[in-house]
Amino acid sequence: TGKIYLYQFGVANAIDSFTVVTDPVVTFTVPGTNFPTPGNYTFYVQQEGNSCLTDPVPVTVVVSAAPAAPTTNATRFICSGEATFLQAIGAPNATFTWYNVTNPTRALQVGAVFTVPANFLINTTNTFRIDSFLVTQTVNGCSSAPRLVRVFVLPQVNPVRIPENII
């Protein structure tokens, strides 16, 4: 029985601690405020048992910068009921995730090209409608801020009828 402590270099008080009874494997949660910028951060782990502390063991955490938001193809103008595609461009080996702006936590599709189905793009009004999508890129486990992409859906046009007797 003992305790395991987690310290950060230059911080006097322990960030977290666990009482260990049998299994000395623990997971520490470190607040994001301990990582204000990308870089290498050193933490120290010590174990206490029988009123003695072990020597501190350094643990290095590498914090990478988030990638920039991906770039995308131009805003789309389409007719009601037409499918279209949106394309994201970003870092090599990035994973792109597409979302509807009204539900940015539920992915619509993963991949650089998002084919927006025709049934998403129906406009029953007499003016244009804007559908908005978000895309992020993830590189080495870090996700970018989202990029907004808009699709302008033009209204359906009633067919022009020409009377048969006009020539």
JSON list of C-alpha atoms in Angstrom, two decimals:
[
{"chain": "A", "resi": 1, "resn": "THR", "atom": "CA", "xyz": [0.00, 0.00, 0.00]},
{"chain": "A", "resi": 2, "resn": "GLY", "atom": "CA", "xyz": [1.24, 3.45, -0.87]},
{"chain": "A", "resi": 3, "resn": "LYS", "atom": "CA", "xyz": [0.68, 6.49, -3.02]},
{"chain": "A", "resi": 4, "resn": "ILE", "atom": "CA", "xyz": [1.91, 7.48, -6.46]},
{"chain": "A", "resi": 5, "resn": "TYR", "atom": "CA", "xyz": [2.34, 11.20, -7.12]},
{"chain": "A", "resi": 6, "resn": "LEU", "atom": "CA", "xyz": [2.61, 13.19, -10.34]},
{"chain": "A", "resi": 7, "resn": "TYR", "atom": "CA", "xyz": [4.57, 16.45, -10.32]},
{"chain": "A", "resi": 8, "resn": "GLN", "atom": "CA", "xyz": [5.38, 18.92, -13.07]},
{"chain": "A", "resi": 9, "resn": "PHE", "atom": "CA", "xyz": [8.82, 20.48, -13.24]},
{"chain": "A", "resi": 10, "resn": "GLY", "atom": "CA", "xyz": [8.76, 23.87, -11.53]},
{"chain": "A", "resi": 11, "resn": "VAL", "atom": "CA", "xyz": [5.41, 23.26, -9.79]},
{"chain": "A", "resi": 12, "resn": "ALA", "atom": "CA", "xyz": [5.65, 22.60, -6.04]},
{"chain": "A", "resi": 13, "resn": "ASN", "atom": "CA", "xyz": [2.39, 20.73, -5.41]},
{"chain": "A", "resi": 14, "resn": "ALA", "atom": "CA", "xyz": [1.47, 17.37, -6.87]},
{"chain": "A", "resi": 15, "resn": "ILE", "atom": "CA", "xyz": [-0.89, 17.55, -9.87]},
{"chain": "A", "resi": 16, "resn": "ASP", "atom": "CA", "xyz": [-2.53, 14.26, -8.98]},
{"chain": "A", "resi": 17, "resn": "SER", "atom": "CA", "xyz": [-2.06, 11.23, -6.76]},
{"chain": "A", "resi": 18, "resn": "PHE", "atom": "CA", "xyz": [-3.40, 7.69, -6.44]},
{"chain": "A", "resi": 19, "resn": "THR", "atom": "CA", "xyz": [-3.51, 5.33, -3.51]},
{"chain": "A", "resi": 20, "resn": "VAL", "atom": "CA", "xyz": [-2.08, 2.02, -4.66]},
{"chain": "A", "resi": 21, "resn": "VAL", "atom": "CA", "xyz": [-3.15, -1.19, -2.95]},
{"chain": "A", "resi": 22, "resn": "THR", "atom": "CA", "xyz": [-2.00, -3.95, -5.28]},
{"chain": "A", "resi": 23, "resn": "ASP", "atom": "CA", "xyz": [-1.74, -2.94, -8.97]},
{"chain": "A", "resi": 24, "resn": "PRO", "atom": "CA", "xyz": [0.76, -0.11, -9.41]},
{"chain": "A", "resi": 25, "resn": "VAL", "atom": "CA", "xyz": [-0.50, 0.77, -12.92]},
{"chain": "A", "resi": 26, "resn": "VAL", "atom": "CA", "xyz": [-2.25, 4.15, -12.79]},
{"chain": "A", "resi": 27, "resn": "THR", "atom": "CA", "xyz": [-3.40, 6.71, -15.33]},
{"chain": "A", "resi": 28, "resn": "PHE", "atom": "CA", "xyz": [-3.00, 10.37, -14.54]},
{"chain": "A", "resi": 29, "resn": "THR", "atom": "CA", "xyz": [-5.13, 13.10, -16.07]},
{"chain": "A", "resi": 30, "resn": "VAL", "atom": "CA", "xyz": [-3.27, 16.34, -16.57]},
{"chain": "A", "resi": 31, "resn": "PRO", "atom": "CA", "xyz": [-5.30, 19.53, -17.19]},
{"chain": "A", "resi": 32, "resn": "GLY", "atom": "CA", "xyz": [-4.83, 21.17, -20.59]},
{"chain": "A", "resi": 33, "resn": "THR", "atom": "CA", "xyz": [-3.71, 24.36, -18.84]},
{"chain": "A", "resi": 34, "resn": "ASN", "atom": "CA", "xyz": [-0.47, 22.52, -18.03]},
{"chain": "A", "resi": 35, "resn": "PHE", "atom": "CA", "xyz": [0.27, 22.56, -21.80]},
{"chain": "A", "resi": 36, "resn": "PRO", "atom": "CA", "xyz": [-0.11, 26.24, -22.80]},
{"chain": "A", "resi": 37, "resn": "THR", "atom": "CA", "xyz": [1.87, 25.90, -26.02]},
{"chain": "A", "resi": 38, "resn": "PRO", "atom": "CA", "xyz": [3.27, 23.09, -28.19]},
{"chain": "A", "resi": 39, "resn": "GLY", "atom": "CA", "xyz": [6.50, 21.66, -26.87]},
{"chain": "A", "resi": 40, "resn": "ASN", "atom": "CA", "xyz": [8.03, 19.06, -24.57]},
{"chain": "A", "resi": 41, "resn": "TYR", "atom": "CA", "xyz": [6.79, 18.92, -20.98]},
{"chain": "A", "resi": 42, "resn": "THR", "atom": "CA", "xyz": [8.47, 16.90, -18.25]},
{"chain": "A", "resi": 43, "resn": "PHE", "atom": "CA", "xyz": [6.55, 15.39, -15.39]},
{"chain": "A", "resi": 44, "resn": "TYR", "atom": "CA", "xyz": [7.89, 13.34, -12.51]},
{"chain": "A", "resi": 45, "resn": "VAL", "atom": "CA", "xyz": [6.34, 10.31, -10.89]},
{"chain": "A", "resi": 46, "resn": "GLN", "atom": "CA", "xyz": [7.20, 9.26, -7.35]},
{"chain": "A", "resi": 47, "resn": "GLN", "atom": "CA", "xyz": [5.90, 6.42, -5.25]},
{"chain": "A", "resi": 48, "resn": "GLU", "atom": "CA", "xyz": [5.52, 6.50, -1.50]},
{"chain": "A", "resi": 49, "resn": "GLY", "atom": "CA", "xyz": [5.52, 3.38, 0.64]},
{"chain": "A", "resi": 50, "resn": "ASN", "atom": "CA", "xyz": [6.47, 2.72, 4.26]},
{"chain": "A", "resi": 51, "resn": "SER", "atom": "CA", "xyz": [6.98, 6.50, 4.74]},
{"chain": "A", "resi": 52, "resn": "CYS", "atom": "CA", "xyz": [9.69, 6.58, 2.03]},
{"chain": "A", "resi": 53, "resn": "LEU", "atom": "CA", "xyz": [9.63, 8.23, -1.42]},
{"chain": "A", "resi": 54, "resn": "THR", "atom": "CA", "xyz": [11.29, 6.71, -4.48]},
{"chain": "A", "resi": 55, "resn": "ASP", "atom": "CA", "xyz": [13.54, 8.79, -6.67]},
{"chain": "A", "resi": 56, "resn": "PRO", "atom": "CA", "xyz": [11.49, 10.82, -9.19]},
{"chain": "A", "resi": 57, "resn": "VAL", "atom": "CA", "xyz": [11.08, 9.17, -12.59]},
{"chain": "A", "resi": 58, "resn": "PRO", "atom": "CA", "xyz": [10.81, 11.64, -15.49]},
{"chain": "A", "resi": 59, "resn": "VAL", "atom": "CA", "xyz": [8.01, 11.26, -18.02]},
{"chain": "A", "resi": 60, "resn": "THR", "atom": "CA", "xyz": [8.11, 13.48, -21.12]},
{"chain": "A", "resi": 61, "resn": "VAL", "atom": "CA", "xyz": [4.93, 14.52, -22.89]},
{"chain": "A", "resi": 62, "resn": "VAL", "atom": "CA", "xyz": [5.30, 15.94, -26.40]},
{"chain": "A", "resi": 63, "resn": "VAL", "atom": "CA", "xyz": [2.52, 18.37, -27.34]},
{"chain": "A", "resi": 64, "resn": "SER", "atom": "CA", "xyz": [2.23, 19.01, -31.07]},
{"chain": "A", "resi": 65, "resn": "ALA", "atom": "CA", "xyz": [0.65, 22.08, -32.63]},
{"chain": "A", "resi": 66, "resn": "ALA", "atom": "CA", "xyz": [-2.77, 21.57, -34.14]},
{"chain": "A", "resi": 67, "resn": "PRO", "atom": "CA", "xyz": [-2.67, 21.60, -37.93]},
{"chain": "A", "resi": 68, "resn": "ALA", "atom": "CA", "xyz": [-4.14, 24.54, -39.80]},
{"chain": "A", "resi": 69, "resn": "ALA", "atom": "CA", "xyz": [-7.69, 24.23, -41.04]},
{"chain": "A", "resi": 70, "resn": "PRO", "atom": "CA", "xyz": [-7.77, 22.60, -44.47]},
{"chain": "A", "resi": 71, "resn": "THR", "atom": "CA", "xyz": [-8.37, 24.62, -47.60]},
{"chain": "A", "resi": 72, "resn": "THR", "atom": "CA", "xyz": [-11.33, 23.73, -49.80]},
{"chain": "A", "resi": 73, "resn": "ASN", "atom": "CA", "xyz": [-12.55, 24.11, -53.32]},
{"chain": "A", "resi": 74, "resn": "ALA", "atom": "CA", "xyz": [-14.62, 27.19, -54.06]},
{"chain": "A", "resi": 75, "resn": "THR", "atom": "CA", "xyz": [-18.13, 27.83, -52.81]},
{"chain": "A", "resi": 76, "resn": "ARG", "atom": "CA", "xyz": [-20.59, 25.83, -54.92]},
{"chain": "A", "resi": 77, "resn": "PHE", "atom": "CA", "xyz": [-23.68, 27.15, -56.71]},
{"chain": "A", "resi": 78, "resn": "ILE", "atom": "CA", "xyz": [-25.96, 24.33, -57.79]},
{"chain": "A", "resi": 79, "resn": "CYS", "atom": "CA", "xyz": [-29.53, 23.76, -58.92]},
{"chain": "A", "resi": 80, "resn": "SER", "atom": "CA", "xyz": [-32.00, 22.26, -56.49]},
{"chain": "A", "resi": 81, "resn": "GLY", "atom": "CA", "xyz": [-31.82, 18.48, -56.42]},
{"chain": "A", "resi": 82, "resn": "GLU", "atom": "CA", "xyz": [-28.31, 18.20, -57.91]},
{"chain": "A", "resi": 83, "resn": "ALA", "atom": "CA", "xyz": [-25.57, 16.33, -56.11]},
{"chain": "A", "resi": 84, "resn": "THR", "atom": "CA", "xyz": [-22.22, 18.06, -55.76]},
{"chain": "A", "resi": 85, "resn": "PHE", "atom": "CA", "xyz": [-18.85, 17.35, -54.25]},
{"chain": "A", "resi": 86, "resn": "LEU", "atom": "CA", "xyz": [-16.68, 19.33, -51.86]},
{"chain": "A", "resi": 87, "resn": "GLN", "atom": "CA", "xyz": [-12.94, 18.77, -51.63]},
{"chain": "A", "resi": 88, "resn": "ALA", "atom": "CA", "xyz": [-10.53, 19.46, -48.79]},
{"chain": "A", "resi": 89, "resn": "ILE", "atom": "CA", "xyz": [-6.80, 19.96, -49.24]},
{"chain": "A", "resi": 90, "resn": "GLY", "atom": "CA", "xyz": [-4.36, 19.81, -46.37]},
{"chain": "A", "resi": 91, "resn": "ALA", "atom": "CA", "xyz": [-1.31, 18.18, -44.92]},
{"chain": "A", "resi": 92, "resn": "PRO", "atom": "CA", "xyz": [0.08, 14.93, -46.34]},
{"chain": "A", "resi": 93, "resn": "ASN", "atom": "CA", "xyz": [-1.54, 11.87, -44.73]},
{"chain": "A", "resi": 94, "resn": "ALA", "atom": "CA", "xyz": [-4.25, 13.99, -43.09]},
{"chain": "A", "resi": 95, "resn": "THR", "atom": "CA", "xyz": [-7.64, 12.51, -42.33]},
{"chain": "A", "resi": 96, "resn": "PHE", "atom": "CA", "xyz": [-10.49, 14.85, -43.30]},
{"chain": "A", "resi": 97, "resn": "THR", "atom": "CA", "xyz": [-13.84, 14.75, -41.50]},
{"chain": "A", "resi": 98, "resn": "TRP", "atom": "CA", "xyz": [-16.96, 16.49, -42.80]},
{"chain": "A", "resi": 99, "resn": "TYR", "atom": "CA", "xyz": [-19.83, 17.79, -40.63]},
{"chain": "A", "resi": 100, "resn": "ASN", "atom": "CA", "xyz": [-23.09, 19.61, -41.12]},
{"chain": "A", "resi": 101, "resn": "VAL", "atom": "CA", "xyz": [-22.78, 23.02, -39.48]},
{"chain": "A", "resi": 102, "resn": "THR", "atom": "CA", "xyz": [-26.01, 22.39, -37.53]},
{"chain": "A", "resi": 103, "resn": "ASN", "atom": "CA", "xyz": [-24.54, 19.25, -35.90]},
{"chain": "A", "resi": 104, "resn": "PRO", "atom": "CA", "xyz": [-20.75, 19.68, -35.73]},
{"chain": "A", "resi": 105, "resn": "THR", "atom": "CA", "xyz": [-20.21, 16.67, -33.47]},
{"chain": "A", "resi": 106, "resn": "ARG", "atom": "CA", "xyz": [-21.66, 14.02, -35.81]},
{"chain": "A", "resi": 107, "resn": "ALA", "atom": "CA", "xyz": [-19.46, 13.23, -38.80]},
{"chain": "A", "resi": 108, "resn": "LEU", "atom": "CA", "xyz": [-21.17, 13.00, -42.17]},
{"chain": "A", "resi": 109, "resn": "GLN", "atom": "CA", "xyz": [-18.21, 11.50, -43.99]},
{"chain": "A", "resi": 110, "resn": "VAL", "atom": "CA", "xyz": [-14.48, 10.89, -43.65]},
{"chain": "A", "resi": 111, "resn": "GLY", "atom": "CA", "xyz": [-12.26, 11.56, -46.66]},
{"chain": "A", "resi": 112, "resn": "ALA", "atom": "CA", "xyz": [-10.87, 14.43, -48.70]},
{"chain": "A", "resi": 113, "resn": "VAL", "atom": "CA", "xyz": [-13.85, 14.42, -51.08]},
{"chain": "A", "resi": 114, "resn": "PHE", "atom": "CA", "xyz": [-17.37, 14.76, -49.69]},
{"chain": "A", "resi": 115, "resn": "THR", "atom": "CA", "xyz": [-20.10, 13.89, -52.17]},
{"chain": "A", "resi": 116, "resn": "VAL", "atom": "CA", "xyz": [-23.19, 15.77, -51.03]},
{"chain": "A", "resi": 117, "resn": "PRO", "atom": "CA", "xyz": [-26.20, 13.70, -52.12]},
{"chain": "A", "resi": 118, "resn": "ALA", "atom": "CA", "xyz": [-28.94, 15.32, -54.17]},
{"chain": "A", "resi": 119, "resn": "ASN", "atom": "CA", "xyz": [-31.54, 14.67, -51.48]},
{"chain": "A", "resi": 120, "resn": "PHE", "atom": "CA", "xyz": [-29.56, 16.96, -49.12]},
{"chain": "A", "resi": 121, "resn": "LEU", "atom": "CA", "xyz": [-29.80, 19.76, -51.65]},
{"chain": "A", "resi": 122, "resn": "ILE", "atom": "CA", "xyz": [-33.51, 20.33, -52.32]},
{"chain": "A", "resi": 123, "resn": "ASN", "atom": "CA", "xyz": [-34.73, 23.93, -52.39]},
{"chain": "A", "resi": 124, "resn": "THR", "atom": "CA", "xyz": [-38.51, 24.42, -52.42]},
{"chain": "A", "resi": 125, "resn": "THR", "atom": "CA", "xyz": [-38.37, 28.19, -51.96]},
{"chain": "A", "resi": 126, "resn": "ASN", "atom": "CA", "xyz": [-38.26, 30.93, -54.59]},
{"chain": "A", "resi": 127, "resn": "THR", "atom": "CA", "xyz": [-34.87, 32.25, -53.44]},
{"chain": "A", "resi": 128, "resn": "PHE", "atom": "CA", "xyz": [-31.47, 30.62, -52.99]},
{"chain": "A", "resi": 129, "resn": "ARG", "atom": "CA", "xyz": [-30.74, 28.55, -49.89]},
{"chain": "A", "resi": 130, "resn": "ILE", "atom": "CA", "xyz": [-27.35, 28.18, -48.24]},
{"chain": "A", "resi": 131, "resn": "ASP", "atom": "CA", "xyz": [-26.24, 24.81, -46.88]},
{"chain": "A", "resi": 132, "resn": "SER", "atom": "CA", "xyz": [-23.13, 24.99, -44.74]},
{"chain": "A", "resi": 133, "resn": "PHE", "atom": "CA", "xyz": [-20.65, 22.23, -43.98]},
{"chain": "A", "resi": 134, "resn": "LEU", "atom": "CA", "xyz": [-17.51, 22.05, -41.85]},
{"chain": "A", "resi": 135, "resn": "VAL", "atom": "CA", "xyz": [-14.34, 20.10, -42.53]},
{"chain": "A", "resi": 136, "resn": "THR", "atom": "CA", "xyz": [-11.40, 19.40, -40.22]},
{"chain": "A", "resi": 137, "resn": "GLN", "atom": "CA", "xyz": [-8.11, 17.67, -40.80]},
{"chain": "A", "resi": 138, "resn": "THR", "atom": "CA", "xyz": [-6.40, 15.39, -38.30]},
{"chain": "A", "resi": 139, "resn": "VAL", "atom": "CA", "xyz": [-2.65, 14.85, -38.42]},
{"chain": "A", "resi": 140, "resn": "ASN", "atom": "CA", "xyz": [-0.82, 12.67, -35.88]},
{"chain": "A", "resi": 141, "resn": "GLY", "atom": "CA", "xyz": [-3.87, 12.66, -33.61]},
{"chain": "A", "resi": 142, "resn": "CYS", "atom": "CA", "xyz": [-4.26, 16.46, -33.57]},
{"chain": "A", "resi": 143, "resn": "SER", "atom": "CA", "xyz": [-7.34, 18.02, -35.18]},
{"chain": "A", "resi": 144, "resn": "SER", "atom": "CA", "xyz": [-7.55, 21.42, -36.82]},
{"chain": "A", "resi": 145, "resn": "ALA", "atom": "CA", "xyz": [-10.14, 24.08, -36.33]},
{"chain": "A", "resi": 146, "resn": "PRO", "atom": "CA", "xyz": [-13.03, 23.60, -38.77]},
{"chain": "A", "resi": 147, "resn": "ARG", "atom": "CA", "xyz": [-13.21, 25.27, -42.18]},
{"chain": "A", "resi": 148, "resn": "LEU", "atom": "CA", "xyz": [-16.64, 26.46, -43.31]},
{"chain": "A", "resi": 149, "resn": "VAL", "atom": "CA", "xyz": [-17.78, 25.48, -46.82]},
{"chain": "A", "resi": 150, "resn": "ARG", "atom": "CA", "xyz": [-21.02, 26.78, -48.32]},
{"chain": "A", "resi": 151, "resn": "VAL", "atom": "CA", "xyz": [-23.26, 25.37, -51.02]},
{"chain": "A", "resi": 152, "resn": "PHE", "atom": "CA", "xyz": [-25.77, 27.79, -52.56]},
{"chain": "A", "resi": 153, "resn": "VAL", "atom": "CA", "xyz": [-28.80, 25.83, -53.70]},
{"chain": "A", "resi": 154, "resn": "LEU", "atom": "CA", "xyz": [-30.70, 27.75, -56.35]},
{"chain": "A", "resi": 155, "resn": "PRO", "atom": "CA", "xyz": [-34.49, 27.45, -56.45]},
{"chain": "A", "resi": 156, "resn": "GLN", "atom": "CA", "xyz": [-36.26, 25.17, -58.86]},
{"chain": "A", "resi": 157, "resn": "VAL", "atom": "CA", "xyz": [-37.32, 26.99, -61.99]},
{"chain": "A", "resi": 158, "resn": "ASN", "atom": "CA", "xyz": [-40.78, 26.39, -63.37]},
{"chain": "A", "resi": 159, "resn": "PRO", "atom": "CA", "xyz": [-40.64, 25.32, -67.01]},
{"chain": "A", "resi": 160, "resn": "VAL", "atom": "CA", "xyz": [-41.53, 27.93, -69.59]},
{"chain": "A", "resi": 161, "resn": "ARG", "atom": "CA", "xyz": [-44.61, 26.87, -71.54]},
{"chain": "A", "resi": 162, "resn": "ILE", "atom": "CA", "xyz": [-45.09, 28.15, -75.04]},
{"chain": "A", "resi": 163, "resn": "PRO", "atom": "CA", "xyz": [-48.59, 27.81, -76.49]},
{"chain": "A", "resi": 164, "resn": "GLU", "atom": "CA", "xyz": [-48.68, 25.50, -79.47]},
{"chain": "A", "resi": 165, "resn": "ASN", "atom": "CA", "xyz": [-50.26, 28.05, -81.79]},
{"chain": "A", "resi": 166, "resn": "ILE", "atom": "CA", "xyz": [-47.32, 30.49, -81.59]},
{"chain": "A", "resi": 167, "resn": "ILE", "atom": "CA", "xyz": [-44.88, 30.06, -84.42]}
]
